[in-house]
Coordinates of C-alpha atoms in Angstrom, one line a residue:
Chain N
M1 CA -0.1 25.6 -6.8
R2 CA -2.6 23.4 -8.8
D3 CA -2.5 19.5 -8.6
F4 CA -1.4 19.4 -12.0
T5 CA 1.5 21.5 -11.8
K6 CA 2.9 19.7 -8.5
E7 CA 2.5 16.6 -10.2
I8 CA 4.6 17.5 -13.0
L9 CA 7.2 18.8 -10.9
E10 CA 7.3 15.7 -8.6
V11 CA 7.9 13.2 -12.1
L12 CA 10.9 15.7 -13.2
E13 CA 12.3 16.2 -9.8
D14 CA 12.5 12.3 -10.0
D15 CA 13.6 11.9 -13.4
A16 CA 14.8 14.9 -15.3
R17 CA 14.4 12.9 -18.5
A18 CA 10.8 12.3 -18.3
T19 CA 9.5 13.8 -21.8
P20 CA 6.1 15.8 -22.0
N21 CA 4.8 12.8 -23.5
E22 CA 5.8 10.2 -20.7
I23 CA 4.4 12.9 -18.1
A24 CA 1.0 13.2 -19.8
T25 CA 0.7 9.3 -19.8
L26 CA 1.4 9.3 -16.1
L27 CA -1.0 12.1 -15.3
G28 CA -3.9 11.1 -17.9
T29 CA -3.5 14.1 -19.6
S30 CA -2.5 15.8 -23.2
E31 CA 1.1 16.0 -24.1
E32 CA 0.5 19.6 -25.3
E33 CA -1.0 20.5 -22.0
V34 CA 2.0 19.4 -20.1
A35 CA 4.5 21.1 -22.6
R36 CA 2.8 24.3 -21.9
E37 CA 2.8 24.3 -18.2
I38 CA 6.6 23.0 -18.5
E39 CA 7.3 25.9 -20.6
R40 CA 5.6 28.3 -17.9
L41 CA 7.4 26.6 -15.0
E42 CA 10.9 27.0 -16.9
D43 CA 10.1 30.8 -18.0
S44 CA 9.2 31.7 -14.5
G45 CA 12.1 30.1 -13.1
V46 CA 10.5 27.5 -11.2
I47 CA 12.3 24.9 -12.8
R48 CA 15.9 26.2 -12.8
K49 CA 17.9 23.3 -14.5
Y50 CA 17.8 19.6 -15.4
M51 CA 20.5 17.9 -13.4
T52 CA 21.9 14.4 -13.3
M53 CA 22.6 13.2 -10.0
I54 CA 26.2 11.5 -9.9
N55 CA 27.9 9.5 -7.1
W56 CA 31.4 10.7 -7.5
D57 CA 32.6 8.5 -5.0
K58 CA 32.1 5.4 -7.6
V59 CA 34.5 7.2 -10.2
D60 CA 38.3 7.0 -9.8
D61 CA 39.2 10.8 -9.8
G62 CA 36.6 12.0 -7.5
Y63 CA 35.9 15.1 -5.3
V64 CA 36.5 16.3 -1.8
Y65 CA 33.5 18.0 -0.1
A66 CA 33.6 20.3 2.7
M67 CA 30.5 22.1 4.7
I68 CA 31.9 25.3 6.0
E69 CA 29.8 27.6 8.4
L70 CA 30.8 31.2 9.1
K71 CA 30.3 33.9 11.5
V72 CA 30.2 37.3 9.8
S73 CA 29.6 40.8 10.8
L74 CA 27.0 42.8 9.2
Q75 CA 27.6 45.5 7.0
R76 CA 25.0 48.5 7.1
D77 CA 22.3 48.3 4.3
K78 CA 23.7 45.0 2.8
G79 CA 22.5 42.3 5.5
Y80 CA 24.1 39.2 4.6
N81 CA 23.3 39.2 0.9
A82 CA 26.4 41.0 0.1
I83 CA 28.8 38.8 1.5
A84 CA 27.0 35.4 0.6
E85 CA 26.4 36.4 -2.8
R86 CA 30.2 37.3 -3.0
I87 CA 30.8 33.7 -1.8
A88 CA 28.2 32.0 -4.4
R89 CA 30.4 33.5 -7.4
F90 CA 33.1 31.0 -6.6
S91 CA 32.6 28.0 -9.1
E92 CA 34.5 26.0 -6.5
V93 CA 31.7 26.6 -4.0
Q94 CA 28.4 24.5 -4.6
S95 CA 25.6 25.7 -2.2
V96 CA 25.5 28.9 0.1
R97 CA 22.7 29.4 2.7
L98 CA 21.8 31.7 5.5
I99 CA 21.3 29.4 8.4
S100 CA 19.8 29.9 12.0
G101 CA 21.8 29.1 15.2
D102 CA 25.6 29.2 16.3
H103 CA 26.8 30.2 12.7
D104 CA 25.2 32.8 10.1
I105 CA 26.2 31.2 6.9
S106 CA 26.9 27.8 5.5
F107 CA 28.2 26.8 2.3
T108 CA 29.9 23.5 0.8
V109 CA 32.8 23.6 -1.4
R110 CA 33.9 21.1 -3.8
G111 CA 37.7 20.6 -4.5
K112 CA 40.2 18.0 -5.8
S113 CA 41.7 17.5 -2.5
M114 CA 41.7 18.5 1.0
K115 CA 44.6 20.8 0.5
D116 CA 42.7 22.5 -2.5
V117 CA 39.5 22.9 -0.2
A118 CA 41.8 24.0 2.8
F119 CA 43.7 26.8 0.9
F120 CA 40.4 28.1 -0.7
V121 CA 38.7 28.8 2.5
T122 CA 41.8 30.3 4.0
D123 CA 42.7 32.2 1.2
K124 CA 39.4 33.4 -0.6
V125 CA 36.7 33.2 2.3
S126 CA 38.6 33.8 5.5
T127 CA 39.9 36.9 4.2
L128 CA 36.3 38.5 3.1
K129 CA 35.8 41.6 5.1
G130 CA 33.0 40.7 7.4
V131 CA 34.3 37.3 8.1
E132 CA 34.9 37.0 11.7
S133 CA 35.4 33.2 11.9
T134 CA 35.1 29.7 9.9
C135 CA 34.5 26.3 10.9
T136 CA 35.5 23.6 8.2
H137 CA 33.7 19.9 8.0
F138 CA 35.4 17.4 5.7
V139 CA 32.8 15.1 4.4
L140 CA 34.0 11.5 4.7
K141 CA 31.3 9.4 3.4
S142 CA 27.7 10.6 1.7
Y143 CA 24.8 8.1 2.6
K144 CA 21.9 10.2 1.2
E145 CA 22.0 13.1 -1.1
H146 CA 19.0 14.9 -3.0
G147 CA 16.5 12.3 -1.4
V148 CA 18.4 9.3 -2.9
I149 CA 20.1 6.6 -0.6
L150 CA 23.5 6.0 -2.0
Y151 CA 24.6 3.1 0.0
D152 CA 23.5 -0.5 -1.2
K153 CA 20.3 -1.7 -0.1
T154 CA 18.7 -5.1 -0.5
R155 CA 15.5 -5.4 -1.2
P156 CA 13.1 -7.3 1.1
K157 CA 11.4 -10.1 -0.9
R158 CA 7.8 -10.4 -1.8
L159 CA 5.6 -13.2 -2.5
V160 CA 5.1 -13.5 -6.4
V161 CA 1.2 -14.2 -6.3
T162 CA -0.8 -13.2 -3.7
A163 CA -4.9 -12.8 -3.4
Chain B
M1 CA 3.7 -41.1 45.5
T2 CA 7.2 -41.9 45.1
A3 CA 9.3 -41.1 42.1
E4 CA 9.1 -45.1 41.2
M5 CA 5.6 -44.9 41.8
I6 CA 5.3 -42.0 39.1
E7 CA 7.7 -43.3 36.3
A8 CA 5.4 -46.8 36.7
T9 CA 2.6 -45.2 36.4
E10 CA 3.7 -42.7 33.5
S11 CA 5.2 -46.1 32.0
K12 CA 2.0 -47.9 32.0
M13 CA -0.2 -44.8 31.0
T14 CA 2.3 -44.6 27.7
R15 CA 1.7 -48.2 27.1
E16 CA -1.8 -47.9 26.9
N17 CA -1.7 -44.6 24.9
K18 CA 0.5 -46.8 22.1
T19 CA -2.0 -49.6 22.2
R20 CA -4.7 -47.1 21.3
H21 CA -2.7 -44.9 18.9
M22 CA -2.1 -48.4 17.0
A23 CA -5.4 -49.1 16.9
D24 CA -6.6 -45.9 15.4
L25 CA -3.8 -45.7 13.0
T26 CA -5.0 -48.7 11.2
Q27 CA -8.8 -47.5 11.0
R28 CA -8.4 -43.7 10.0
S29 CA -6.2 -42.0 8.0
P30 CA -4.9 -38.5 9.5
E31 CA -6.8 -36.7 6.5
S32 CA -9.9 -38.6 7.7
Y33 CA -10.0 -36.1 11.0
V34 CA -10.4 -33.1 8.7
A35 CA -13.7 -31.4 9.2
S36 CA -16.0 -31.8 6.2
I37 CA -16.5 -28.1 6.3
V38 CA -13.0 -27.4 5.9
K39 CA -12.4 -30.3 3.5
D40 CA -15.1 -28.8 1.0
L41 CA -13.6 -25.5 0.7
P42 CA -12.2 -25.1 -2.6
P43 CA -8.5 -24.8 -2.6
S44 CA -7.1 -21.1 -3.3
G45 CA -6.5 -20.6 -7.3
I46 CA -3.3 -19.3 -6.7
R47 CA -1.7 -22.1 -5.3
K48 CA -0.8 -23.6 -8.7
F49 CA 1.0 -20.3 -9.5
F50 CA 3.3 -21.0 -6.8
D51 CA 4.2 -24.0 -7.5
I52 CA 5.0 -22.9 -10.9
V53 CA 6.9 -19.6 -10.0
V54 CA 9.4 -21.7 -7.5
G55 CA 12.4 -22.0 -9.6
M56 CA 11.7 -19.7 -11.9
K57 CA 14.1 -16.8 -12.6
D58 CA 13.6 -13.3 -13.6
V59 CA 10.0 -13.3 -13.3
I60 CA 8.0 -9.9 -13.4
S61 CA 4.9 -10.1 -11.0
L62 CA 1.8 -8.4 -11.6
G63 CA 0.0 -10.7 -9.1
V64 CA 1.1 -9.2 -6.0
G65 CA -2.4 -7.8 -3.6
E66 CA 0.1 -5.3 -1.4
P67 CA 2.2 -2.4 -1.9
D68 CA 5.8 -2.6 -3.3
F69 CA 6.7 0.0 -1.0
A70 CA 8.0 -0.9 2.5
T71 CA 6.3 0.5 5.8
P72 CA 7.4 4.4 5.7
W73 CA 10.2 4.5 7.9
H74 CA 9.0 6.8 10.7
I75 CA 6.4 4.3 11.4
R76 CA 9.0 1.3 11.5
E77 CA 10.9 3.2 13.6
A78 CA 8.3 4.1 16.0
C79 CA 7.6 0.5 16.3
I80 CA 11.3 -0.2 17.0
Y81 CA 11.1 2.5 19.9
S82 CA 8.0 1.3 21.5
L83 CA 9.7 -2.5 21.5
E84 CA 12.9 -0.7 23.2
C85 CA 10.6 0.8 25.7
G86 CA 9.2 -2.5 26.6
N87 CA 5.8 -2.2 25.3
T88 CA 5.3 -5.9 24.7
S89 CA 2.1 -7.0 26.6
Y90 CA -1.5 -7.7 25.7
T91 CA -3.7 -4.8 25.4
S92 CA -7.3 -4.7 26.2
N93 CA -9.2 -7.0 23.5
K94 CA -10.7 -4.0 21.8
G95 CA -7.1 -2.6 21.5
L96 CA -5.2 0.5 22.6
I97 CA -7.7 3.4 23.3
E98 CA -5.4 5.7 22.3
L99 CA -5.5 4.0 18.7
R100 CA -9.4 3.8 19.3
E101 CA -9.5 7.4 20.2
M102 CA -7.3 8.4 17.2
L103 CA -9.6 6.1 14.6
S104 CA -12.5 7.6 16.0
E105 CA -10.9 11.3 14.8
S106 CA -9.9 9.9 11.8
I107 CA -13.2 8.6 10.8
K108 CA -15.0 11.5 11.7
K109 CA -12.6 13.7 9.6
D110 CA -12.7 11.5 6.4
L111 CA -16.2 10.4 6.6
D112 CA -17.7 12.5 8.7
I113 CA -19.2 9.6 11.1
S114 CA -19.3 9.7 14.7
Y115 CA -18.0 6.6 16.5
D116 CA -17.4 6.2 20.4
P117 CA -13.8 4.9 21.0
E118 CA -15.0 2.9 23.7
D119 CA -17.8 0.9 22.5
D120 CA -17.9 1.1 18.8
I121 CA -14.6 0.5 17.6
L122 CA -12.6 -2.7 17.6
I123 CA -8.9 -3.5 16.8
T124 CA -8.2 -6.3 14.8
T125 CA -5.4 -8.7 13.7
G126 CA -5.7 -7.1 9.9
V127 CA -9.1 -6.7 8.3
S128 CA -9.2 -10.4 7.4
E129 CA -9.8 -11.2 11.0
A130 CA -12.6 -8.5 11.3
V131 CA -14.3 -10.4 8.0
D132 CA -14.1 -13.5 9.9
L133 CA -15.4 -11.6 13.1
A134 CA -18.3 -10.2 11.5
F135 CA -19.7 -12.9 9.7
R136 CA -19.4 -15.5 13.1
A137 CA -20.7 -12.6 15.2
V138 CA -24.2 -12.1 12.9
L139 CA -24.7 -15.3 11.1
N140 CA -27.1 -17.8 12.5
P141 CA -27.0 -21.5 10.6
G142 CA -28.5 -21.2 7.2
D143 CA -28.7 -17.1 7.0
E144 CA -27.8 -15.9 3.6
V145 CA -25.2 -13.4 2.8
I146 CA -25.1 -11.8 -0.7
V147 CA -21.6 -11.7 -2.1
P148 CA -20.8 -9.5 -5.2
Q149 CA -18.4 -11.0 -7.2
P150 CA -15.8 -10.8 -8.5
C151 CA -14.2 -10.2 -5.1
Y152 CA -11.7 -10.7 -2.6
V153 CA -10.9 -14.6 -2.5
A154 CA -11.7 -15.0 1.5
Y155 CA -15.5 -13.7 1.7
V156 CA -17.1 -16.8 0.6
P157 CA -15.0 -19.2 2.7
D158 CA -15.6 -17.5 5.6
V159 CA -19.1 -17.1 5.4
V160 CA -19.4 -20.9 5.1
L161 CA -17.1 -21.3 8.1
A162 CA -19.5 -19.4 10.0
G163 CA -22.3 -21.5 9.2
G164 CA -24.0 -18.9 6.5
V165 CA -24.8 -19.6 3.1
P166 CA -23.2 -17.3 0.3
K167 CA -25.6 -16.1 -2.5
V168 CA -23.1 -14.6 -5.1
V169 CA -24.5 -11.7 -7.5
T170 CA -22.2 -11.0 -10.3
T171 CA -21.1 -7.3 -11.4
K172 CA -20.1 -6.8 -14.6
L173 CA -17.9 -5.0 -17.0
L174 CA -21.0 -3.5 -18.8
D175 CA -21.8 -1.3 -15.5
Q176 CA -17.9 -0.9 -14.7
F177 CA -18.3 -3.7 -12.3
K178 CA -20.7 -1.8 -9.9
L179 CA -23.5 -3.3 -7.7
R180 CA -26.5 -2.6 -9.2
A181 CA -29.6 -2.5 -6.9
E182 CA -31.9 -4.9 -9.1
D183 CA -29.4 -7.5 -8.7
V184 CA -29.5 -7.4 -5.1
E185 CA -33.2 -7.4 -5.2
A186 CA -33.2 -10.6 -7.3
A187 CA -30.8 -12.3 -5.2
L188 CA -33.1 -11.7 -2.0
T189 CA -34.9 -14.6 0.1
K190 CA -36.4 -14.9 3.5
K191 CA -33.1 -15.8 4.7
T192 CA -31.3 -13.0 3.5
K193 CA -29.6 -11.3 6.4
V194 CA -26.4 -9.7 5.1
L195 CA -24.9 -7.8 2.0
L196 CA -21.6 -7.9 1.8
L197 CA -19.7 -5.0 -0.1
S198 CA -16.3 -4.6 -0.8
Y199 CA -15.3 -1.0 -2.9
P200 CA -13.1 0.3 -4.0
N201 CA -13.0 -3.3 -5.1
N202 CA -10.5 -6.0 -5.6
P203 CA -9.8 -7.3 -8.5
T204 CA -11.8 -5.0 -10.5
G205 CA -10.9 -1.6 -9.6
A206 CA -14.6 -0.7 -9.2
I207 CA -15.9 2.1 -6.8
M208 CA -19.3 2.8 -5.6
T209 CA -20.3 6.6 -5.7
Q210 CA -22.5 8.2 -3.2
E211 CA -25.4 7.9 -5.6
D212 CA -24.8 4.3 -6.3
L213 CA -24.9 3.2 -2.7
E214 CA -28.2 5.6 -2.0
E215 CA -29.8 2.9 -4.3
I216 CA -28.4 -0.3 -2.6
A217 CA -29.3 1.4 0.9
D218 CA -32.8 1.8 -0.4
V219 CA -33.0 -1.8 -1.1
V220 CA -31.2 -2.6 2.1
V221 CA -33.4 -0.8 4.4
E222 CA -36.6 -2.0 2.6
N223 CA -35.6 -5.5 3.4
D224 CA -34.0 -5.0 6.8
L225 CA -30.6 -6.2 5.9
L226 CA -27.1 -5.7 7.7
I227 CA -24.2 -4.4 5.7
I228 CA -20.7 -5.7 6.1
S229 CA -18.4 -3.1 4.4
D230 CA -14.8 -3.9 3.6
E231 CA -13.2 -0.5 2.8
V232 CA -9.4 -1.1 3.0
Y233 CA -8.8 0.8 -0.3
D234 CA -10.7 3.6 0.7
K235 CA -7.7 5.8 0.4
L236 CA -6.9 4.7 -2.9
T237 CA -9.6 6.1 -4.6
Y238 CA -8.6 7.9 -7.6
E239 CA -11.3 9.7 -8.9
G240 CA -13.6 12.1 -6.5
K241 CA -13.8 10.9 -2.7
H242 CA -14.5 7.6 -1.3
A243 CA -17.9 7.4 -0.4
S244 CA -19.1 4.6 2.3
I245 CA -22.0 3.4 2.8
A246 CA -22.5 4.1 6.4
Q247 CA -22.4 8.0 5.6
L248 CA -25.8 7.3 4.1
E249 CA -28.8 8.5 6.3
G250 CA -29.8 5.8 8.8
M251 CA -27.1 3.5 7.2
K252 CA -24.8 3.9 10.4
D253 CA -26.5 1.7 12.7
R254 CA -26.9 -1.2 9.7
T255 CA -23.4 -1.3 8.8
I256 CA -20.2 -3.0 9.9
L257 CA -17.5 -1.3 8.4
L258 CA -14.3 -3.0 8.1
N259 CA -11.0 -1.1 7.3
G260 CA -7.2 -1.3 8.0
F261 CA -3.5 -0.1 7.6
S262 CA -2.3 -2.7 5.0
K263 CA -2.8 -1.2 1.7
S264 CA -2.9 2.8 2.4
C265 CA 0.2 2.7 4.7
A266 CA 1.8 -0.3 2.9
M267 CA 1.3 -2.3 6.3
T268 CA 0.2 -5.4 5.1
G269 CA 2.7 -7.7 7.1
W270 CA 1.8 -5.8 10.5
R271 CA -1.6 -7.2 10.3
I272 CA -3.6 -4.7 11.8
G273 CA -7.3 -3.5 11.0
Y274 CA -10.5 -2.2 12.6
A275 CA -14.1 -2.8 12.6
T276 CA -16.9 0.1 13.7
G277 CA -20.4 -0.3 14.3
D278 CA -23.1 -0.4 16.4
P279 CA -21.8 -1.4 19.9
S280 CA -24.1 -4.4 20.1
L281 CA -22.3 -5.8 16.5
V282 CA -18.8 -4.7 17.6
G283 CA -19.7 -6.2 21.1
A284 CA -20.4 -9.5 19.7
M285 CA -17.6 -9.6 17.7
T286 CA -15.3 -8.6 20.6
K287 CA -16.8 -11.5 22.3
V288 CA -15.2 -13.8 19.8
H289 CA -12.2 -11.9 19.3
Q290 CA -11.4 -12.2 23.0
Y291 CA -11.8 -15.8 22.8
T292 CA -9.6 -16.7 19.6
M293 CA -7.1 -13.6 18.8
L294 CA -7.4 -11.9 22.2
C295 CA -6.0 -8.8 20.9
A296 CA -4.1 -7.2 18.2
P297 CA -0.2 -7.5 18.5
V298 CA 0.7 -4.3 20.5
M299 CA 3.9 -3.6 17.9
A300 CA 1.2 -3.4 15.2
Q301 CA -0.9 -1.1 17.1
M302 CA 1.9 1.3 18.2
A303 CA 2.9 1.5 14.5
A304 CA -0.7 2.2 13.7
I305 CA -0.8 4.8 15.9
E306 CA 2.0 6.7 14.5
A307 CA 0.7 6.0 11.0
L308 CA -2.1 8.3 12.0
K309 CA -0.3 10.3 14.0
R310 CA 2.1 11.5 11.2
G311 CA 1.4 8.9 7.9
D312 CA -0.6 11.4 5.7
A313 CA 2.2 12.8 3.8
E314 CA 3.8 9.6 2.6
M315 CA 0.4 8.0 2.2
M316 CA -0.5 10.7 -0.2
E317 CA 2.5 10.3 -2.1
M318 CA 2.2 6.8 -2.4
K319 CA -1.3 7.3 -3.9
R320 CA 0.0 9.7 -6.3
E321 CA 2.7 7.3 -7.7
Y322 CA -0.2 4.4 -7.6
N323 CA -2.3 6.7 -9.7
R324 CA 0.5 7.7 -12.4
R325 CA 1.1 3.8 -12.5
R326 CA -2.6 3.4 -13.3
H327 CA -2.4 5.9 -16.1
L328 CA 0.6 4.5 -17.4
F329 CA -0.5 0.7 -17.5
V330 CA -4.0 1.4 -18.8
S331 CA -2.7 3.4 -21.7
E332 CA 0.1 0.8 -22.2
L333 CA -2.6 -2.3 -22.0
E334 CA -4.8 -0.2 -24.4
R335 CA -1.8 0.0 -27.0
I336 CA -1.1 -3.4 -27.1
G337 CA -5.0 -4.2 -27.7
L338 CA -6.0 -5.7 -24.3
P339 CA -9.3 -3.8 -23.8
C340 CA -9.3 -2.6 -20.0
F341 CA -12.2 -1.0 -17.9
E342 CA -10.6 2.1 -16.4
P343 CA -10.2 1.4 -12.6
K344 CA -11.1 3.8 -9.9
G345 CA -9.5 2.4 -6.8
A346 CA -7.4 -0.2 -5.2
F347 CA -4.0 -0.6 -7.3
Y348 CA -5.6 -3.6 -10.0
A349 CA -6.5 -3.4 -13.5
F350 CA -8.8 -6.0 -14.7
P351 CA -8.4 -6.2 -18.5
S352 CA -10.4 -8.6 -20.5
I353 CA -8.4 -11.3 -22.4
E354 CA -11.7 -13.0 -23.7
G355 CA -10.7 -11.7 -27.5
T356 CA -7.5 -14.1 -27.1
G357 CA -9.8 -17.4 -26.9
L358 CA -7.9 -18.6 -24.1
S359 CA -9.4 -19.1 -20.7
S360 CA -8.3 -16.6 -18.0
E361 CA -6.2 -19.9 -16.6
E362 CA -4.8 -20.9 -19.5
F363 CA -3.8 -17.0 -20.2
A364 CA -2.4 -16.8 -16.8
E365 CA -0.5 -20.4 -16.8
R366 CA 0.9 -19.7 -20.2
L367 CA 1.9 -16.2 -20.0
L368 CA 3.6 -17.1 -16.7
T369 CA 5.7 -20.2 -18.2
E370 CA 6.1 -18.4 -21.9
Q371 CA 7.0 -14.8 -20.6
K372 CA 7.7 -14.9 -17.1
V373 CA 4.7 -12.5 -16.2
A374 CA 2.9 -13.8 -13.1
A375 CA -1.0 -12.3 -12.8
V376 CA -3.9 -13.8 -11.4
P377 CA -6.8 -15.4 -13.4
G378 CA -9.9 -13.5 -13.0
S379 CA -11.8 -16.7 -12.4
V380 CA -10.1 -17.1 -8.9
F381 CA -12.1 -14.2 -7.8
G382 CA -15.6 -16.2 -8.5
E383 CA -18.4 -15.7 -10.6
G384 CA -17.9 -13.2 -13.6
G385 CA -14.1 -13.2 -13.2
E386 CA -13.7 -15.6 -16.2
G387 CA -12.4 -13.8 -19.1
F388 CA -10.4 -11.4 -17.1
L389 CA -6.7 -11.2 -15.8
R390 CA -6.1 -9.0 -12.5
C391 CA -2.6 -7.1 -12.9
S392 CA -1.4 -5.2 -10.0
Y393 CA 0.3 -2.0 -10.8
A394 CA 1.6 -2.0 -7.0
T395 CA 4.9 -2.7 -8.7
S396 CA 7.6 -0.2 -10.2
R397 CA 7.1 1.6 -13.5
E398 CA 10.2 -0.2 -14.9
E399 CA 8.4 -3.3 -14.0
I400 CA 5.3 -2.2 -15.6
M401 CA 6.8 -1.4 -18.8
E402 CA 8.9 -4.9 -19.2
A403 CA 5.5 -6.7 -18.2
V404 CA 3.7 -4.7 -20.7
E405 CA 6.3 -5.8 -23.3
R406 CA 6.6 -9.3 -22.6
I407 CA 2.5 -9.5 -22.8
E408 CA 2.7 -8.0 -26.1
Q409 CA 5.3 -10.7 -27.1
F410 CA 2.9 -13.1 -25.7
L411 CA -0.2 -12.2 -27.7
I412 CA 2.0 -11.9 -30.7
G413 CA 2.7 -15.2 -30.1
Q414 CA -0.8 -16.3 -30.0
G415 CA -1.0 -14.8 -33.2
L416 CA -3.1 -12.2 -31.9

C-alpha cells in the first residue's frame, strides 16, 4: 500500500467527516487527488462505511451488549462459513468472527435488555444445526472501543512556554 | 569527651559561627557571592512570558518545545515494571550496557555508522547534559566555538560556562536557514576549535541534506575542527532521510554526535540522551559525567531500552501526525498572510512577522495579552531570529486552527 493511501485511511479512520479538501491540506496534496483515491477505495470495498462512534452508556435509553462464543460441528463442504453467515444475518448481531482457541465462533449481540439478548441466544442461535454449545458473556462496562478510551481522563499539564 | 564537654564545644562553635556570619552579612549581600560568569549570562528570553501567562485562562500555546503526546504506554509500563522488580540502583557511569548495545545497533541501522557500545557511547541525562559535557570535555579557556543561530537557547551559555568563546554565525531565510560553508569560513580564527551543528533545527525547522553537509565537512577537515552535532530531532525529518555529518567519509572521528529520546519518543521529562564518538572524546566526557551526574537515572534507561525495542510503530505514528499538522499549519499561516518558510524537520514553524512592523518580542507579547496565544519571539534564539516567531505545532489540530484564527484576529486588529 502506498503511503498516500495509508495516510488517507488513517485520517478517515480517526475522523469520518474529514473532507477531501481537509485531508489534502493535511497531506500537502491536491483535493482532486485525494477525492479520486477515496472514490477508488470506496469502489474497491476498502472503505465500507462512514460511521459515528457513540457512547450509548451516556444515553438514558441505552443498550445491553453480550459476547457469545460458540462451539460448532463442521458441515461437509461448507466449513464454518455457512453457520457464521447465518448468524451474521440477524440484525441484533453486531460482529461475527471465526476465532482460534477453545471456541470456534465469537459474535456480539446488542439488545434492549438482558432478557432480550438471552432469549435471542437460546431461541435463535442455540437451536441452529451444528451448534454444540454456547457461552454468553454480558458486558458490564466498556472502557475502550475502536481505539477510543471511554472513561474520563485528566490531561497532564505541560508548561505553556519552553525553549 | 563527655556529653557535657561536647555540648560545651559545640555551643562555643555556634557562638563563633554566629559572630562570623553577622560580620559577613554587614559586608556582603548574598547576591554578591554569585560568580560573575553566571551573573553575566543573559536571562532567558522566555521568562517574561511565564510571568504574563500566570493567571491567564484559555491560553492556546504554540510556545512549547515538547510533544503533546504522553510517552507511549508500553514505555511507561516497562518502567513501572522495572521499578517493581527493584531496579533502583546506580548503573555504570556510561549507562546500562544493554542500552548501549541497542543504541549501537539502532545507529548502525539508521546512519550506517558503527560505534562500539563499550567505549564509544555514553548515556546522559538528556541531550542537555551531553551538550554541556561535550563543551567541557574539549574546550580550553579561550577556545572558540562556531554557533549557527537562530538556535536552541542553551548552546551559547554552555560554551561560556565551559570557558569557551562562542562565535555566532547567522543562517538566513534566503538560504532556507541552512548553514553555508562560506559563513563558517568567514568566522574562522586561529582559536576556532569546534563547530556546533543542530539539524533538524529548533527554532527554524531547517535541515541539512548530505550535499549541504559535504560542503561544511570540507571546511571542517581543512581547518582541523571538531564537530559537536545535536541531532535530537533526527527522527522528525519530513522530507527525505535525515543525514548526519558523522556519516560522511572521515567525519566520524571528528564528530561528537548527540541525541536522545525526548522528541522522537515523547520522553522529554525522562531526561535521557546519549553521546557517541571517538573513545578518547567520549571517555573525556565520561570523566566529567562520573564526577557530576554519576549516571543517568536507571528508570529512564530502562524506559529507553523499551523505546528502542518496541517504540518504532508509535514513533512513526506520531511523526505522521506532526507531518499533517505541519502541512495544516503552514497552509493556514499562508492563508492569513504570514509568510513562512516550509519547515522540513522538528515541530516548529518560523513565520516572518516583519511585515507587521512590530519587533518579534512586541508581537509575541501583544499576541499573548490580546489574543491569548503563546508563541516565542525569534529574538530569543539569537542573531537572525528577530523578525520571526517560533510556533510549535506539537499541539492538537483543533488548537492549531483556533490559534490561527486568533492570530488572524490579531493581525486584523493591527490593521494588517
